[in-house]
Amino acid sequence: MYNKRTFGKGMGASIGLLAVIALLIISTGSAYAVPLAGIGGFTIQADQLTAESAYIYPGVDDTSNQDAYPMAVIEQKDVKIDGMKLMKSLDVSAVPGLSGSARVVMTSSDTVTADQQMVKVSNIEADTAEFNQQVIDESNSNNPSDQFGIWAGDASKNQDKLQDGKIVDISGDGPAQKLQGANIKAHYLASSSISIPGLSLQVQYDQDGDGQYNE
């Protein structure tokens, strides 16, 4: 689906990318991976997220707390996000003169758009999820990232496996995914290009470490 070499060159470290992806949930309200404590990560929330095409496959990357942690890698095209909010909490108790924790919060006042992006996640949840042209497939490979994948939207590469289908036709119009009330624990996010209108970036402080930040 993607030229990974070209995609990688243009990605850059677009941090906010909040652009987000809450993508891939196989059924409404279900989590793509079991949430685990103590692995770090940052939170991406969206009132609504749509993508015109997406590809999800297994991968591994480091987190702020661990090395080589299994994740789901999601590549997307033509992403739109409404009500985007990205949050990262940090323990600042080791900094002289500080205690508790600080939180970086990034929001947008309008629809965030991204051309191509990659996100690595350990958990995805959504209130509702709709998928178009979805294919879940496994293949015989020594590489775990090639053994299992989920395609949505541009799934033409899988059409040959449906040649004997009697009633199934995965061609169609509409976004590959539409997620409402998305909540994602991510560990990496990069975009080839992204637009974040009405950007707001805040650093909030929780001196007591009780979860109550000054906003």
Short mmCIF file of C-alpha atoms in Angstrom, two decimals:
data_model
loop_
_atom_site.label_atom_id
_atom_site.label_comp_id
_atom_site.label_asym_id
_atom_site.label_seq_id
_atom_site.Cartn_x
_atom_site.Cartn_y
_atom_site.Cartn_z
CA MET A 1 0.00 0.00 0.00
CA TYR A 2 2.84 2.37 0.80
CA ASN A 3 6.31 3.00 -0.54
CA LYS A 4 7.94 2.68 2.87
CA ARG A 5 11.21 4.28 1.75
CA THR A 6 9.50 7.39 0.39
CA PHE A 7 7.09 7.49 3.32
CA GLY A 8 9.93 7.29 5.83
CA LYS A 9 11.89 10.13 4.22
CA GLY A 10 9.01 12.57 4.38
CA MET A 11 7.72 11.72 7.79
CA GLY A 12 9.65 13.97 10.12
CA ALA A 13 8.84 13.99 13.77
CA SER A 14 5.54 15.63 13.74
CA ILE A 15 4.69 15.50 17.34
CA GLY A 16 1.30 16.20 17.33
CA LEU A 17 0.30 14.68 15.28
CA LEU A 18 -2.25 13.87 17.28
CA ALA A 19 -3.36 13.20 14.22
CA VAL A 20 -4.10 10.38 15.51
CA ILE A 21 -5.31 7.26 14.94
CA ALA A 22 -7.41 5.63 17.00
CA LEU A 23 -8.01 3.33 14.33
CA LEU A 24 -8.42 -0.19 14.25
CA ILE A 25 -10.88 -1.71 16.37
CA ILE A 26 -12.46 -4.77 15.09
CA SER A 27 -15.80 -4.18 16.75
CA THR A 28 -17.56 -1.30 18.41
CA GLY A 29 -16.35 -0.44 21.87
CA SER A 30 -13.68 -3.13 21.92
CA ALA A 31 -9.98 -2.58 22.54
CA TYR A 32 -7.46 -3.66 19.93
CA ALA A 33 -4.98 -4.52 22.68
CA VAL A 34 -5.32 -5.02 26.40
CA PRO A 35 -4.27 -1.85 28.23
CA LEU A 36 -1.24 -2.41 30.43
CA ALA A 37 0.13 -0.19 33.20
CA GLY A 38 3.76 0.75 33.49
CA ILE A 39 4.67 0.85 29.81
CA GLY A 40 4.56 4.61 29.28
CA GLY A 41 2.99 6.12 26.20
CA PHE A 42 0.95 9.21 25.42
CA THR A 43 -2.82 9.52 25.04
CA ILE A 44 -4.60 10.60 21.88
CA GLN A 45 -8.31 11.37 22.04
CA ALA A 46 -10.69 12.34 19.23
CA ASP A 47 -14.40 13.07 19.02
CA GLN A 48 -14.29 11.66 15.49
CA LEU A 49 -11.54 10.22 13.31
CA THR A 50 -11.79 9.16 9.67
CA ALA A 51 -9.18 7.70 7.29
CA GLU A 52 -9.54 6.94 3.59
CA SER A 53 -7.24 3.91 3.79
CA ALA A 54 -5.29 2.10 6.50
CA TYR A 55 -2.98 -0.85 7.04
CA ILE A 56 -2.35 -2.37 10.47
CA TYR A 57 0.26 -4.98 11.30
CA PRO A 58 2.28 -6.25 14.30
CA GLY A 59 5.50 -4.47 15.26
CA VAL A 60 7.93 -3.72 18.07
CA ASP A 61 9.30 -0.44 19.41
CA ASP A 62 10.53 1.07 22.66
CA THR A 63 8.41 3.01 25.16
CA SER A 64 9.34 5.53 27.85
CA ASN A 65 9.43 2.67 30.36
CA GLN A 66 10.53 -0.39 28.39
CA ASP A 67 12.58 -1.53 25.42
CA ALA A 68 11.28 -3.71 22.58
CA TYR A 69 7.58 -3.76 23.47
CA PRO A 70 5.06 -5.42 21.07
CA MET A 71 2.73 -2.94 19.38
CA ALA A 72 0.25 -2.55 16.57
CA VAL A 73 1.64 -0.41 13.74
CA ILE A 74 -0.94 1.62 11.82
CA GLU A 75 -0.27 3.37 8.50
CA GLN A 76 -2.98 5.72 7.25
CA LYS A 77 -3.79 8.02 4.37
CA ASP A 78 -6.02 11.10 4.23
CA VAL A 79 -6.84 11.35 7.93
CA LYS A 80 -9.30 13.82 9.47
CA ILE A 81 -9.72 14.31 13.21
CA ASP A 82 -12.29 16.39 15.08
CA GLY A 83 -11.92 17.19 18.77
CA MET A 84 -8.27 16.15 18.90
CA LYS A 85 -6.48 16.09 22.23
CA LEU A 86 -2.99 14.72 22.89
CA MET A 87 -1.66 14.31 26.43
CA LYS A 88 1.63 13.14 27.91
CA SER A 89 2.28 12.97 31.66
CA LEU A 90 5.82 13.12 33.05
CA ASP A 91 7.20 12.44 36.52
CA VAL A 92 9.14 15.60 37.49
CA SER A 93 9.96 14.65 41.08
CA ALA A 94 13.64 14.19 40.17
CA VAL A 95 13.91 17.83 39.00
CA PRO A 96 15.30 20.15 41.72
CA GLY A 97 12.56 22.33 43.15
CA LEU A 98 9.70 20.30 41.70
CA SER A 99 7.52 17.46 42.89
CA GLY A 100 4.65 15.42 41.50
CA SER A 101 4.10 15.40 37.76
CA ALA A 102 3.62 17.64 34.74
CA ARG A 103 1.38 17.11 31.73
CA VAL A 104 1.72 18.39 28.17
CA VAL A 105 -1.68 18.90 26.52
CA MET A 106 -2.13 19.70 22.82
CA THR A 107 -5.52 20.50 21.31
CA SER A 108 -6.95 21.88 18.08
CA SER A 109 -9.99 24.12 17.65
CA ASP A 110 -10.92 22.69 14.24
CA THR A 111 -10.47 19.61 12.06
CA VAL A 112 -6.94 18.22 11.99
CA THR A 113 -5.87 16.78 8.63
CA ALA A 114 -2.92 14.53 7.80
CA ASP A 115 -1.72 13.23 4.45
CA GLN A 116 0.13 10.04 5.41
CA GLN A 117 1.00 8.97 8.92
CA MET A 118 2.26 6.08 10.99
CA VAL A 119 1.33 5.43 14.61
CA LYS A 120 2.45 2.65 16.95
CA VAL A 121 -0.04 1.79 19.67
CA SER A 122 -0.56 -0.60 22.57
CA ASN A 123 -4.27 0.12 23.06
CA ILE A 124 -7.19 1.55 21.06
CA GLU A 125 -10.78 2.05 22.16
CA ALA A 126 -13.78 3.82 20.61
CA ASP A 127 -17.44 4.36 21.46
CA THR A 128 -18.45 3.39 17.93
CA ALA A 129 -16.49 2.19 14.91
CA GLU A 130 -17.40 1.81 11.24
CA PHE A 131 -15.21 0.15 8.60
CA ASN A 132 -15.33 0.07 4.82
CA GLN A 133 -13.57 -2.48 2.58
CA GLN A 134 -11.99 -4.25 5.54
CA VAL A 135 -9.79 -7.33 5.13
CA ILE A 136 -8.13 -9.25 7.97
CA ASP A 137 -5.57 -11.69 6.64
CA GLU A 138 -2.66 -13.87 7.72
CA SER A 139 0.26 -15.10 5.61
CA ASN A 140 3.04 -17.64 5.92
CA SER A 141 6.18 -15.63 6.75
CA ASN A 142 9.16 -15.75 9.10
CA ASN A 143 8.67 -12.04 9.76
CA PRO A 144 5.96 -11.44 12.38
CA SER A 145 5.02 -8.10 10.79
CA ASP A 146 4.11 -9.98 7.58
CA GLN A 147 2.19 -12.84 9.23
CA PHE A 148 -0.93 -10.84 10.06
CA GLY A 149 -2.47 -7.63 8.78
CA ILE A 150 -5.66 -5.61 8.63
CA TRP A 151 -6.47 -3.54 5.57
CA ALA A 152 -9.28 -1.01 5.18
CA GLY A 153 -10.19 1.23 2.29
CA ASP A 154 -7.58 0.56 -0.37
CA ALA A 155 -7.70 -3.22 -0.14
CA SER A 156 -7.21 -3.93 -3.85
CA LYS A 157 -4.10 -6.04 -3.17
CA ASN A 158 -6.37 -8.60 -1.50
CA GLN A 159 -9.02 -8.81 -4.19
CA ASP A 160 -7.49 -11.96 -5.70
CA LYS A 161 -8.37 -13.94 -2.58
CA LEU A 162 -12.04 -13.12 -3.11
CA GLN A 163 -12.26 -14.44 -6.66
CA ASP A 164 -14.38 -17.40 -5.59
CA GLY A 165 -16.63 -15.37 -3.32
CA LYS A 166 -20.36 -15.67 -4.02
CA ILE A 167 -21.75 -12.72 -2.11
CA VAL A 168 -18.75 -10.75 -0.79
CA ASP A 169 -17.53 -7.67 -2.66
CA ILE A 170 -15.18 -5.37 -0.76
CA SER A 171 -15.27 -2.60 -3.34
CA GLY A 172 -17.15 0.49 -2.26
CA ASP A 173 -17.07 4.15 -1.39
CA GLY A 174 -16.67 5.95 1.89
CA PRO A 175 -13.88 6.30 4.45
CA ALA A 176 -11.96 3.20 5.49
CA GLN A 177 -12.63 3.93 9.14
CA LYS A 178 -14.89 6.20 11.11
CA LEU A 179 -14.34 6.23 14.85
CA GLN A 180 -16.42 8.11 17.41
CA GLY A 181 -15.09 8.80 20.90
CA ALA A 182 -11.62 7.39 20.18
CA ASN A 183 -9.07 6.90 22.94
CA ILE A 184 -5.59 5.61 22.05
CA LYS A 185 -2.43 4.82 23.95
CA ALA A 186 0.36 5.53 21.48
CA HIS A 187 4.14 5.41 21.62
CA TYR A 188 5.13 6.82 18.24
CA LEU A 189 3.44 9.08 15.70
CA ALA A 190 4.87 10.55 12.50
CA SER A 191 3.22 12.34 9.59
CA SER A 192 4.33 13.26 6.10
CA SER A 193 2.30 16.47 6.46
CA ILE A 194 -0.25 17.60 8.99
CA SER A 195 -2.44 20.66 9.57
CA ILE A 196 -3.48 21.56 13.13
CA PRO A 197 -5.72 24.67 13.05
CA GLY A 198 -6.20 26.62 16.25
CA LEU A 199 -3.32 24.84 17.98
CA SER A 200 -3.15 25.14 21.77
CA LEU A 201 -0.21 23.75 23.75
CA GLN A 202 -0.32 23.79 27.55
CA VAL A 203 1.98 22.51 30.26
CA GLN A 204 -0.02 21.66 33.39
CA TYR A 205 1.43 20.93 36.82
CA ASP A 206 0.29 18.50 39.52
CA GLN A 207 2.45 19.32 42.51
CA ASP A 208 0.98 16.63 44.78
CA GLY A 209 0.88 13.88 42.19
CA ASP A 210 -2.80 13.23 42.91
CA GLY A 211 -3.99 13.54 39.33
CA GLN A 212 -5.36 17.07 39.75
CA TYR A 213 -3.58 19.36 37.27
CA ASN A 214 -3.77 23.15 37.24
CA GLU A 215 -5.45 23.97 33.94
#
